[in-house]
Coordinates of N, CA and C and ligand atoms in Angstrom, one line a residue:
M1 N 0.8 -1.1 0.0 CA 0.1 -0.1 0.0 C 0.8 1.3 -0.1
N2 N 0.4 2.2 -0.7 CA 1.3 3.4 -0.8 C 0.4 4.7 -1.0
K3 N 0.3 5.3 0.3 CA -0.6 6.5 0.5 C -0.1 7.6 -0.5
A4 N 1.2 7.6 -0.8 CA 1.7 8.8 -1.6 C 1.2 8.7 -3.0
K5 N 0.6 7.7 -3.3 CA 0.2 7.5 -4.8 C -1.2 8.2 -5.0
R6 N -1.9 8.6 -3.9 CA -3.2 9.2 -4.2 C -3.4 10.3 -3.2
A7 N -4.3 11.2 -3.7 CA -4.5 12.5 -3.0 C -5.4 12.3 -1.8
A8 N -5.1 12.9 -0.7 CA -6.0 13.0 0.4 C -7.0 14.0 0.2
V9 N -8.3 13.8 0.4 CA -9.3 14.6 0.2 C -10.2 14.7 1.5
I10 N -10.5 15.9 2.0 CA -11.4 16.1 3.1 C -12.6 16.9 2.4
A11 N -13.7 16.2 2.4 CA -14.9 16.9 1.9 C -16.1 16.9 2.9
G12 N -16.5 18.1 3.0 CA -17.7 18.2 3.8 C -19.0 18.0 3.0
N13 N -19.8 17.4 3.6 CA -21.2 17.2 2.9 C -22.2 17.9 3.9
W14 N -22.7 19.0 3.5 CA -23.6 19.9 4.3 C -24.9 19.2 4.4
K15 N -25.4 18.3 3.6 CA -26.7 17.8 3.6 C -27.6 18.9 3.4
M16 N -28.8 18.9 4.1 CA -29.9 20.0 3.9 C -29.7 21.1 5.0
N17 N -28.6 21.7 5.0 CA -28.3 22.7 6.0 C -27.6 24.0 5.4
K18 N -27.9 25.1 5.9 CA -27.4 26.4 5.4 C -28.1 27.0 4.4
T19 N -28.4 28.3 4.4 CA -29.1 29.0 3.4 C -27.9 29.8 2.6
P20 N -28.0 30.2 1.5 CA -27.0 30.8 0.7 C -26.3 31.8 1.5
A21 N -26.9 32.6 2.2 CA -26.1 33.6 3.0 C -25.3 33.0 4.0
E22 N -25.8 32.0 4.8 CA -25.2 31.2 5.8 C -23.9 30.4 5.2
A23 N -24.1 30.0 4.1 CA -23.2 29.1 3.4 C -21.9 30.2 3.0
A24 N -22.1 31.5 2.6 CA -21.1 32.3 2.2 C -20.4 32.7 3.7
A25 N -21.2 32.9 4.6 CA -20.6 33.2 5.9 C -19.6 32.1 6.5
L26 N -20.0 30.9 6.3 CA -19.3 29.5 6.9 C -18.0 29.5 6.1
I27 N -18.1 29.8 4.7 CA -16.9 29.6 3.9 C -15.9 30.6 4.2
N28 N -16.5 31.8 4.3 CA -15.5 32.9 4.7 C -14.8 32.7 6.1
E29 N -15.5 32.0 6.9 CA -14.9 31.7 8.2 C -13.9 30.7 8.1
M30 N -14.2 29.7 7.2 CA -13.2 28.6 6.9 C -12.0 28.9 6.2
K31 N -12.1 29.8 5.3 CA -10.9 30.1 4.4 C -9.7 30.3 5.0
P32 N -9.6 31.1 6.1 CA -8.1 31.4 6.5 C -7.7 30.1 7.5
L33 N -8.7 29.3 7.9 CA -8.4 28.2 8.8 C -7.9 26.9 8.0
V34 N -8.1 27.0 6.7 CA -7.7 25.7 5.9 C -6.8 26.1 4.9
K35 N -6.3 27.4 4.8 CA -5.6 28.0 3.6 C -4.2 27.2 3.5
D36 N -3.6 26.6 4.5 CA -2.3 25.9 4.5 C -2.5 24.4 4.3
A37 N -3.7 23.9 4.0 CA -3.9 22.6 3.9 C -3.0 21.7 2.9
D38 N -2.5 20.5 3.3 CA -1.8 19.8 2.4 C -2.6 18.6 2.0
C39 N -3.9 18.9 1.7 CA -4.8 17.9 1.2 C -5.9 18.8 0.3
K40 N -6.7 18.1 -0.4 CA -7.7 18.9 -1.1 C -8.8 19.0 -0.1
V41 N -9.5 20.3 -0.2 CA -10.5 20.7 0.6 C -11.8 21.0 -0.3
V42 N -12.8 20.2 0.1 CA -14.1 20.3 -0.8 C -15.3 20.6 0.2
L43 N -16.2 21.3 -0.2 CA -17.4 21.6 0.4 C -18.6 21.2 -0.4
C44 N -19.3 20.1 -0.1 CA -20.5 19.8 -1.1 C -21.7 20.4 -0.3
V45 N -22.3 21.3 -1.2 CA -23.4 22.1 -0.5 C -24.7 21.8 -1.2
P46 N -25.8 22.2 -0.6 CA -27.1 22.2 -1.2 C -27.1 23.0 -2.4
A47 N -27.8 22.5 -3.4 CA -27.9 23.1 -4.9 C -28.1 24.5 -4.9
I48 N -28.9 25.1 -4.1 CA -29.3 26.5 -4.1 C -28.2 27.4 -3.5
D49 N -27.4 26.7 -2.7 CA -26.1 27.3 -2.1 C -24.9 27.6 -3.1
I50 N -25.1 26.8 -4.1 CA -23.8 26.7 -5.0 C -23.3 28.1 -5.5
P51 N -24.0 28.8 -6.2 CA -23.5 30.2 -6.6 C -22.8 31.0 -5.5
A52 N -23.4 31.0 -4.3 CA -22.9 31.8 -3.1 C -21.7 31.1 -2.7
A53 N -21.6 29.7 -2.7 CA -20.5 29.1 -2.2 C -19.3 29.3 -3.1
V54 N -19.5 29.1 -4.4 CA -18.5 29.3 -5.4 C -18.0 30.7 -5.4
E55 N -18.8 31.7 -5.1 CA -18.4 33.1 -5.0 C -17.5 33.4 -3.8
A56 N -17.9 32.8 -2.7 CA -17.3 32.9 -1.6 C -15.9 32.2 -1.4
A57 N -15.8 31.1 -2.2 CA -14.5 30.3 -2.2 C -13.6 30.8 -3.2
K58 N -14.0 31.7 -4.0 CA -13.1 32.3 -5.1 C -11.7 32.5 -4.5
G59 N -10.5 32.2 -5.2 CA -9.4 32.6 -4.9 C -8.8 31.8 -3.6
S60 N -9.5 30.9 -3.1 CA -9.0 30.1 -2.0 C -8.9 28.6 -2.5
N61 N -8.3 27.8 -1.6 CA -8.1 26.3 -1.8 C -9.2 25.6 -1.5
I62 N -10.4 26.2 -1.4 CA -11.7 25.4 -1.2 C -12.4 25.3 -2.5
E63 N -12.6 24.0 -2.8 CA -13.6 23.6 -4.1 C -14.9 23.3 -3.7
I64 N -15.8 23.5 -4.4 CA -17.1 23.3 -4.2 C -17.7 22.1 -4.9
G65 N -18.5 21.4 -4.3 CA -19.3 20.1 -4.8 C -20.7 20.3 -4.6
A66 N -21.4 19.4 -5.3 CA -22.8 19.2 -5.3 C -23.1 18.0 -4.4
E67 N -24.5 17.8 -4.1 CA -24.8 16.7 -3.2 C -25.5 15.6 -4.1
N68 N -25.7 15.8 -5.4 CA -26.4 15.0 -6.1 C -26.3 15.4 -7.6
V69 N -26.5 14.5 -8.7 CA -26.6 15.0 -10.1 C -27.6 13.9 -10.7
H70 N -28.3 14.5 -11.7 CA -29.2 13.6 -12.5 C -28.3 12.9 -13.6
F71 N -28.7 11.8 -14.1 CA -28.0 11.1 -15.1 C -28.2 11.4 -16.5
K72 N -29.4 12.1 -16.8 CA -29.7 12.6 -18.1 C -29.1 13.9 -18.4
E73 N -28.8 14.2 -19.7 CA -28.2 15.7 -19.9 C -29.2 16.7 -19.8
S74 N -30.5 16.5 -20.1 CA -31.5 17.4 -20.1 C -32.9 16.7 -20.2
G75 N -33.9 17.4 -20.0 CA -35.2 16.6 -20.4 C -36.3 16.9 -19.3
A76 N -37.4 16.2 -19.3 CA -38.6 16.4 -18.4 C -38.3 15.6 -17.0
Y77 N -37.4 16.2 -16.3 CA -37.1 15.6 -15.0 C -37.3 16.8 -14.0
T78 N -38.4 17.0 -13.7 CA -38.8 18.2 -12.8 C -38.0 18.0 -11.5
G79 N -37.3 19.1 -11.2 CA -36.7 19.1 -9.9 C -35.2 18.7 -9.9
E80 N -34.7 18.2 -11.1 CA -33.4 17.5 -11.1 C -32.4 18.6 -11.5
I81 N -31.1 18.2 -11.6 CA -30.1 19.1 -11.9 C -29.0 18.2 -12.7
A82 N -28.7 18.7 -14.0 CA -27.8 18.0 -14.8 C -26.4 18.3 -14.7
A83 N -25.5 17.5 -15.0 CA -24.0 17.5 -14.8 C -23.5 18.9 -15.2
N84 N -23.9 19.3 -16.6 CA -23.4 20.5 -17.2 C -23.8 21.7 -16.6
M85 N -24.9 21.6 -15.9 CA -25.5 22.7 -15.1 C -24.4 22.9 -14.0
L86 N -24.1 22.0 -13.3 CA -23.2 22.1 -12.1 C -21.9 22.6 -12.6
V87 N -21.4 22.0 -13.7 CA -20.0 22.4 -14.2 C -20.0 24.0 -14.4
E88 N -21.1 24.4 -15.1 CA -21.1 26.0 -15.6 C -21.2 26.7 -14.3
A89 N -21.7 26.2 -13.3 CA -21.9 26.9 -12.0 C -20.6 27.0 -11.3
G90 N -19.7 26.2 -11.7 CA -18.3 26.1 -11.0 C -18.1 25.1 -10.0
V91 N -18.9 24.0 -10.2 CA -19.0 22.9 -9.3 C -17.8 21.8 -9.8
K92 N -17.0 21.3 -8.9 CA -15.9 20.3 -9.3 C -16.2 19.0 -8.9
Y93 N -17.0 18.7 -7.8 CA -17.2 17.5 -7.2 C -18.7 17.2 -6.9
V94 N -19.0 16.0 -7.0 CA -20.5 15.7 -6.6 C -20.7 14.4 -5.8
V95 N -21.4 14.5 -4.8 CA -21.7 13.2 -3.9 C -22.6 12.4 -4.8
I96 N -22.4 11.2 -4.8 CA -23.5 10.2 -5.5 C -23.7 9.2 -4.6
G97 N -25.1 8.7 -4.5 CA -25.2 7.5 -3.8 C -25.1 7.4 -2.3
H98 N -25.2 8.7 -1.7 CA -25.2 8.7 -0.2 C -26.3 7.9 0.3
S99 N -26.1 7.1 1.4 CA -27.0 6.3 2.0 C -28.4 7.0 2.4
E100 N -28.4 8.3 2.5 CA -29.6 8.9 2.8 C -30.5 9.1 1.5
R101 N -29.7 9.1 0.5 CA -30.4 9.2 -1.0 C -30.9 7.7 -1.2
R102 N -30.2 6.7 -0.9 CA -30.6 5.3 -1.1 C -31.7 5.0 -0.2
Q103 N -31.6 5.5 1.0 CA -32.8 5.1 2.0 C -34.0 6.0 1.8
Y104 N -34.0 7.3 1.5 CA -35.2 8.2 1.4 C -35.6 8.5 0.0
F105 N -34.8 8.3 -0.9 CA -35.0 8.8 -2.4 C -35.0 7.7 -3.4
G106 N -35.1 6.5 -3.0 CA -35.1 5.4 -4.0 C -33.8 5.2 -4.8
E107 N -32.5 5.7 -4.3 CA -31.4 5.5 -5.1 C -31.1 4.1 -5.1
T108 N -30.7 3.5 -6.3 CA -30.4 2.2 -6.3 C -28.9 2.0 -7.0
D109 N -28.3 0.9 -6.9 CA -27.0 0.6 -7.4 C -27.0 1.1 -8.9
Q110 N -28.0 0.8 -9.6 CA -28.0 1.2 -10.8 C -28.2 2.6 -11.3
T111 N -28.9 3.4 -10.4 CA -28.8 4.8 -10.7 C -27.7 5.4 -10.2
V112 N -27.1 4.8 -9.1 CA -25.8 5.5 -8.7 C -24.9 5.2 -9.9
N113 N -24.7 4.2 -10.5 CA -23.9 4.0 -11.7 C -24.2 4.9 -12.8
L114 N -25.4 5.2 -13.0 CA -25.7 6.1 -14.2 C -25.4 7.6 -13.8
R115 N -25.5 7.9 -12.7 CA -25.1 9.3 -12.2 C -23.6 9.4 -12.2
T116 N -22.9 8.3 -11.8 CA -21.4 8.3 -11.8 C -21.1 8.5 -13.2
L117 N -21.7 7.9 -14.1 CA -21.1 8.0 -15.5 C -21.5 9.3 -16.0
A118 N -22.7 9.9 -15.6 CA -23.0 11.2 -16.3 C -21.9 12.3 -15.6
A119 N -21.6 12.1 -14.3 CA -20.7 13.1 -13.7 C -19.3 13.1 -14.3
V120 N -18.8 11.8 -14.5 CA -17.5 11.7 -14.9 C -17.4 12.3 -16.5
K121 N -18.5 12.0 -17.3 CA -18.5 12.5 -18.6 C -18.5 14.0 -18.7
A122 N -19.0 14.6 -17.7 CA -19.1 16.1 -17.7 C -17.9 16.7 -17.1
G123 N -17.0 15.8 -16.5 CA -15.7 16.3 -16.1 C -15.7 16.6 -14.6
L124 N -16.7 16.2 -13.8 CA -16.8 16.3 -12.4 C -16.0 15.1 -11.7
T125 N -15.6 15.3 -10.6 CA -15.2 14.2 -9.8 C -16.4 13.7 -8.9
A126 N -16.6 12.4 -9.1 CA -17.8 11.8 -8.4 C -17.2 11.3 -7.1
I127 N -17.9 11.7 -5.9 CA -17.6 11.0 -4.6 C -18.7 10.0 -4.4
V128 N -18.4 8.7 -4.7 CA -19.4 7.7 -4.7 C -19.5 7.0 -3.2
C129 N -20.7 7.0 -2.6 CA -20.7 6.6 -1.3 C -21.3 5.1 -1.3
V130 N -20.6 4.3 -0.5 CA -20.9 2.8 -0.3 C -20.9 2.7 1.3
G131 N -21.7 1.5 1.6 CA -21.7 1.3 3.2 C -22.8 0.4 3.4
E132 N -22.4 -0.5 4.5 CA -23.3 -1.5 5.0 C -24.2 -0.9 6.2
T133 N -25.4 -1.6 6.2 CA -26.2 -1.2 7.4 C -25.6 -2.1 8.6
L134 N -26.1 -1.7 9.8 CA -25.7 -2.6 10.9 C -26.2 -4.0 10.8
E135 N -27.3 -4.3 10.3 CA -27.9 -5.5 10.0 C -27.0 -6.4 9.1
Q136 N -26.6 -5.8 8.0 CA -25.7 -6.3 7.1 C -24.3 -6.7 7.6
R137 N -23.8 -5.8 8.5 CA -22.6 -6.1 9.2 C -22.8 -7.3 10.0
E138 N -23.7 -7.3 10.8 CA -24.0 -8.4 11.8 C -24.2 -9.8 11.1
L139 N -24.7 -9.7 9.9 CA -24.8 -10.9 9.2 C -23.6 -11.3 8.4
G140 N -22.6 -10.5 8.6 CA -21.3 -11.0 8.1 C -21.2 -10.5 6.5
Y141 N -22.0 -9.7 6.0 CA -22.0 -9.3 4.7 C -21.3 -8.0 4.2
T142 N -20.4 -7.5 5.1 CA -19.8 -6.2 4.9 C -19.0 -6.2 3.7
E143 N -18.1 -7.3 3.6 CA -17.2 -7.3 2.5 C -17.9 -7.5 1.2
T144 N -18.7 -8.4 1.1 CA -19.6 -8.8 -0.1 C -20.4 -7.6 -0.5
L145 N -21.0 -6.8 0.5 CA -21.7 -5.7 0.1 C -20.9 -4.5 -0.5
L146 N -19.9 -4.3 0.2 CA -18.9 -3.1 -0.1 C -18.3 -3.3 -1.6
K147 N -17.9 -4.6 -1.9 CA -17.3 -4.9 -3.2 C -18.4 -4.9 -4.2
F148 N -19.6 -5.4 -3.9 CA -20.7 -5.3 -4.9 C -21.1 -3.8 -5.2
Q149 N -21.3 -3.0 -4.1 CA -21.7 -1.5 -4.4 C -20.6 -0.9 -5.2
T150 N -19.4 -1.0 -4.9 CA -18.3 -0.5 -5.6 C -18.3 -0.8 -7.0
K151 N -18.3 -2.2 -7.3 CA -18.3 -2.7 -8.6 C -19.6 -2.1 -9.5
M152 N -20.7 -2.3 -9.0 CA -21.9 -1.7 -9.5 C -21.7 -0.2 -9.9
A153 N -21.2 0.5 -9.0 CA -21.1 2.0 -9.1 C -20.1 2.2 -10.3
L154 N -19.2 1.5 -10.5 CA -18.1 1.8 -11.5 C -18.3 1.0 -12.8
T155 N -19.5 0.3 -12.9 CA -19.7 -0.4 -14.3 C -19.6 0.7 -15.4
N156 N -18.8 0.3 -16.3 CA -18.5 1.0 -17.6 C -17.8 2.3 -17.3
V157 N -17.3 2.5 -16.2 CA -16.2 3.6 -16.0 C -14.8 3.0 -16.4
S158 N -14.3 3.8 -17.4 CA -13.0 3.3 -17.9 C -11.9 3.6 -16.9
A159 N -10.8 2.8 -17.0 CA -9.6 2.9 -16.1 C -9.1 4.5 -16.3
S160 N -9.1 5.0 -17.3 CA -8.6 6.3 -17.5 C -9.5 7.3 -16.9
D161 N -10.7 7.0 -16.6 CA -11.6 7.9 -15.8 C -11.5 7.8 -14.3
L162 N -10.8 6.7 -13.9 CA -10.7 6.6 -12.4 C -10.2 7.7 -11.6
D163 N -9.4 8.6 -12.3 CA -8.9 9.8 -11.7 C -10.0 10.8 -11.3
K164 N -11.3 10.5 -11.9 CA -12.4 11.4 -11.5 C -13.3 10.7 -10.4
I165 N -12.7 9.7 -9.8 CA -13.6 8.8 -8.9 C -13.0 8.7 -7.5
I166 N -13.8 9.2 -6.6 CA -13.5 8.9 -5.1 C -14.6 8.0 -4.6
I167 N -14.1 7.0 -3.8 CA -15.2 6.3 -3.1 C -15.1 6.7 -1.7
A168 N -16.3 6.8 -1.2 CA -16.2 7.1 0.2 C -16.9 5.9 1.0
Y169 N -16.3 5.2 1.8 CA -16.9 4.3 2.7 C -17.6 4.9 3.8
E170 N -18.8 4.8 3.9 CA -19.7 5.3 5.0 C -20.6 4.2 5.5
P171 N -20.1 3.5 6.5 CA -21.0 2.5 7.2 C -22.3 3.3 7.7
V172 N -23.4 2.8 7.3 CA -24.7 3.6 7.6 C -24.9 3.6 9.1
W173 N -24.5 2.7 9.9 CA -24.6 2.7 11.4 C -23.8 3.8 11.9
A174 N -22.8 4.4 11.3 CA -21.9 5.4 11.8 C -22.4 6.8 11.3
I175 N -23.4 6.9 10.6 CA -23.7 8.2 10.1 C -24.6 9.0 11.0
G176 N -24.2 10.1 11.5 CA -25.0 11.0 12.2 C -25.3 10.4 13.6
T177 N -24.7 9.4 13.9 CA -25.1 8.7 15.2 C -24.0 8.9 16.3
G178 N -23.0 9.5 15.9 CA -21.9 9.7 17.0 C -21.1 8.4 17.2
V179 N -21.6 7.4 16.5 CA -20.8 6.0 16.6 C -19.7 6.0 15.5
T180 N -18.6 6.2 15.6 CA -17.6 6.1 14.7 C -17.2 4.7 14.4
A181 N -16.8 4.3 13.3 CA -16.2 3.0 13.2 C -14.8 3.2 13.8
T182 N -14.4 2.1 14.4 CA -12.9 2.2 14.9 C -12.0 2.4 13.6
A183 N -10.9 2.9 14.0 CA -9.9 3.0 12.9 C -9.6 1.9 12.1
E184 N -9.6 0.7 12.8 CA -9.4 -0.6 12.1 C -10.6 -1.0 11.2
Q185 N -11.9 -0.8 11.8 CA -13.1 -1.0 10.8 C -13.0 -0.2 9.7
A186 N -12.6 1.2 9.7 CA -12.7 2.0 8.6 C -11.5 1.6 7.6
D187 N -10.4 1.1 8.1 CA -9.3 0.7 7.3 C -9.7 -0.6 6.6
E188 N -10.4 -1.4 7.3 CA -10.8 -2.7 6.6 C -11.8 -2.5 5.6
G189 N -12.9 -1.5 5.8 CA -13.8 -1.3 4.8 C -13.3 -0.6 3.7
N190 N -12.4 0.4 3.9 CA -11.8 1.0 2.7 C -10.9 0.0 1.9
G191 N -10.3 -0.9 2.8 CA -9.5 -2.0 2.1 C -10.4 -2.8 1.1
Y192 N -11.6 -3.2 1.5 CA -12.4 -4.0 0.7 C -12.8 -3.2 -0.6
V193 N -13.0 -1.9 -0.4 CA -13.3 -1.0 -1.6 C -12.1 -1.1 -2.6
R194 N -11.0 -0.9 -1.9 CA -9.7 -1.0 -2.9 C -9.5 -2.3 -3.5
E195 N -9.8 -3.4 -2.8 CA -9.7 -4.7 -3.3 C -10.7 -4.8 -4.5
A196 N -11.8 -4.4 -4.2 CA -12.9 -4.5 -5.5 C -12.4 -3.7 -6.7
I197 N -11.8 -2.6 -6.4 CA -11.3 -1.7 -7.6 C -10.2 -2.6 -8.3
A198 N -9.2 -3.2 -7.4 CA -8.2 -4.0 -8.0 C -8.6 -5.2 -8.7
E199 N -9.8 -5.9 -8.2 CA -10.3 -7.0 -8.9 C -10.8 -6.6 -10.4
V200 N -11.2 -5.4 -10.6 CA -11.7 -5.0 -11.9 C -10.6 -4.3 -12.7
Y201 N -9.9 -3.4 -12.1 CA -8.9 -2.6 -13.0 C -7.4 -3.0 -12.7
G202 N -7.2 -3.9 -11.9 CA -5.7 -4.2 -11.5 C -5.2 -3.5 -10.1
K203 N -4.3 -4.2 -9.5 CA -3.8 -3.5 -8.2 C -3.1 -2.2 -8.4
E204 N -2.4 -2.0 -9.3 CA -1.7 -0.9 -9.6 C -2.6 0.5 -9.7
V205 N -3.6 0.2 -10.5 CA -4.6 1.3 -10.7 C -5.3 1.5 -9.3
A206 N -5.6 0.5 -8.7 CA -6.5 0.6 -7.3 C -5.7 1.4 -6.4
E207 N -4.4 1.3 -6.3 CA -3.5 2.0 -5.6 C -3.6 3.6 -5.7
T208 N -4.1 3.9 -6.8 CA -4.2 5.3 -7.1 C -5.5 6.1 -6.8
V209 N -6.4 5.3 -6.4 CA -7.9 5.8 -6.2 C -8.0 6.2 -4.8
T210 N -8.5 7.5 -4.6 CA -8.7 8.0 -3.1 C -9.9 7.3 -2.7
V211 N -9.8 6.7 -1.4 CA -11.0 6.2 -0.7 C -11.1 6.8 0.7
Q212 N -12.1 7.5 0.7 CA -12.4 8.3 2.1 C -13.2 7.4 3.0
Y213 N -13.1 7.8 4.3 CA -14.0 7.2 5.2 C -15.0 8.4 5.7
G214 N -16.2 7.9 5.9 CA -17.4 8.9 6.4 C -18.2 8.2 7.5
G215 N -18.5 9.0 8.4 CA -19.4 8.5 9.5 C -18.9 9.0 10.8
S216 N -19.5 10.1 11.3 CA -19.1 10.7 12.6 C -17.7 11.0 12.7
M217 N -17.0 11.2 11.7 CA -15.7 11.7 11.7 C -15.7 12.9 12.3
N218 N -14.8 13.3 13.4 CA -14.8 14.7 14.0 C -13.3 15.1 14.4
A219 N -13.3 16.3 15.0 CA -12.0 16.9 15.3 C -11.2 15.9 16.3
K220 N -12.0 15.1 17.1 CA -11.1 14.3 17.9 C -10.6 13.0 17.4
N221 N -11.4 12.3 16.4 CA -11.0 11.1 16.0 C -10.4 11.1 14.6
A222 N -10.3 12.2 13.9 CA -9.8 12.4 12.5 C -8.4 11.8 12.6
D223 N -7.5 12.2 13.5 CA -6.1 11.8 13.5 C -6.0 10.5 13.3
E224 N -6.5 9.7 14.2 CA -6.5 8.1 14.1 C -7.0 7.6 12.8
L225 N -8.0 8.1 12.4 CA -8.7 7.5 11.1 C -7.8 7.8 9.9
V226 N -7.4 9.0 9.8 CA -6.7 9.3 8.5 C -5.2 8.8 8.5
A227 N -4.8 8.3 9.7 CA -3.5 7.7 9.8 C -3.4 6.3 9.2
K228 N -4.7 5.8 9.0 CA -4.7 4.3 8.5 C -4.3 4.4 7.0
V229 N -3.6 3.2 6.6 CA -2.9 3.3 5.3 C -4.1 3.3 4.1
N230 N -5.2 2.8 4.4 CA -6.4 2.8 3.4 C -7.2 4.1 3.5
V231 N -7.1 4.9 4.4 CA -8.0 6.1 4.6 C -7.3 7.3 4.1
D232 N -7.9 7.7 2.9 CA -7.2 8.9 2.1 C -8.2 10.0 2.5
G233 N -8.5 10.3 3.7 CA -9.4 11.5 3.8 C -10.7 11.1 4.2
G234 N -11.6 12.1 4.2 CA -12.9 11.9 4.9 C -14.0 12.5 4.3
L235 N -15.3 12.0 4.4 CA -16.5 12.8 3.9 C -17.1 13.2 5.3
I236 N -17.2 14.4 5.5 CA -17.7 14.8 6.9 C -19.1 15.5 6.9
G237 N -19.9 15.0 7.6 CA -21.3 15.6 7.8 C -21.3 16.7 8.9
G238 N -21.7 16.4 10.1 CA -21.9 17.3 11.0 C -20.9 18.3 11.3
A239 N -19.6 17.7 11.4 CA -18.4 18.5 11.8 C -17.9 19.4 10.7
S240 N -18.6 19.3 9.4 CA -18.3 20.3 8.4 C -19.1 21.4 8.5
L241 N -20.0 21.5 9.4 CA -20.8 22.7 9.6 C -20.2 23.6 10.6
K242 N -19.1 23.3 11.1 CA -18.3 24.0 12.1 C -17.0 24.4 11.6
A243 N -16.6 25.7 11.4 CA -15.5 25.9 10.8 C -14.1 25.4 11.6
E244 N -14.2 25.6 12.9 CA -13.0 25.2 13.7 C -12.9 23.6 13.6
D245 N -13.9 22.9 13.8 CA -13.8 21.5 13.8 C -13.3 20.9 12.4
F246 N -14.0 21.6 11.3 CA -13.6 21.1 10.1 C -12.1 21.4 9.8
S247 N -11.6 22.4 10.2 CA -10.2 22.9 10.0 C -9.3 21.9 10.6
V248 N -9.6 21.5 11.8 CA -8.9 20.4 12.7 C -8.8 19.2 11.8
I249 N -9.9 18.8 11.2 CA -9.8 17.5 10.4 C -9.0 17.7 9.1
V250 N -9.1 18.9 8.4 CA -8.2 19.3 7.4 C -6.8 19.0 7.8
K251 N -6.4 19.6 9.1 CA -5.0 19.6 9.4 C -4.5 18.2 9.7
A252 N -5.4 17.3 10.2 CA -5.1 16.0 10.6 C -4.8 15.3 9.1
A253 N -5.4 15.6 8.1 CA -5.1 14.9 6.9 C -4.0 15.5 6.1
S254 N -3.5 16.7 6.7 CA -2.4 17.4 6.0 C -1.0 16.8 6.5
K255 N -1.0 16.0 7.6 CA 0.3 15.8 8.3 C 1.0 14.7 7.5
Ligands
13P1 P1 -21.8 12.6 9.9 O1 -20.3 13.0 9.8 O2 -22.6 13.7 10.3 O3 -21.8 11.3 10.7 O4 -22.2 12.4 8.3 C1 -21.4 11.6 7.7 C2 -21.9 11.6 6.3 O5 -23.0 11.1 6.0 C3 -21.1 12.4 5.2 O6 -21.7 12.1 3.9

């Protein structure tokens, strides 16, 4: 394993939080705190916040992401947003297949794959979320599930496009619960993801793909998590809504 082969990325996922004005204020607060980061710093924000966030982040090392993207280029899909719209608005990253979207909005492995293909085609970097429920873990299906979700998400993604793919391992039982996976569980889960990529694209390519951990990552536990060989940064929910906490996590990934 060689961490040096891949970029560490700390990405906030704001979920359904912050108005445009609040988004700009939080980014302005974060900018000086993360300016010396030795990792990529991304904030994935609600769609309505994107223009304000892009404007606030201008000239800084913070890049802006979206939280979802539709898989068609245009058409009669009321309420949806196409990849080229995000690109034109200044978005560089997009979260795809978050467990909240799988749970509440009918997202499936197939639609996750279609969205991933659309994002990559438009030049966005896709942050694809995979993760097992507590029940699946207790039944012993974690490895099978993570490998299946990873391979399904990457169906028809070419090896040359893997540089636009980040996989975020987010155990569903650790999201928003305050229960973090242990560093060993995070490393193991991320390892399964990397193995799945290796099984399809080869070991050498798999070594270059950024695999994040997400799920109650915070200012206190980030150090231990990102120190693990397979953990190339994090996808942060709650703690990304607090400038100081988020900057501590960025610093942990910069060491
Ligand atoms: P929390 O950090 O709030 O647990 O959320 C994690 C997450 O879902 C990031 O996408």
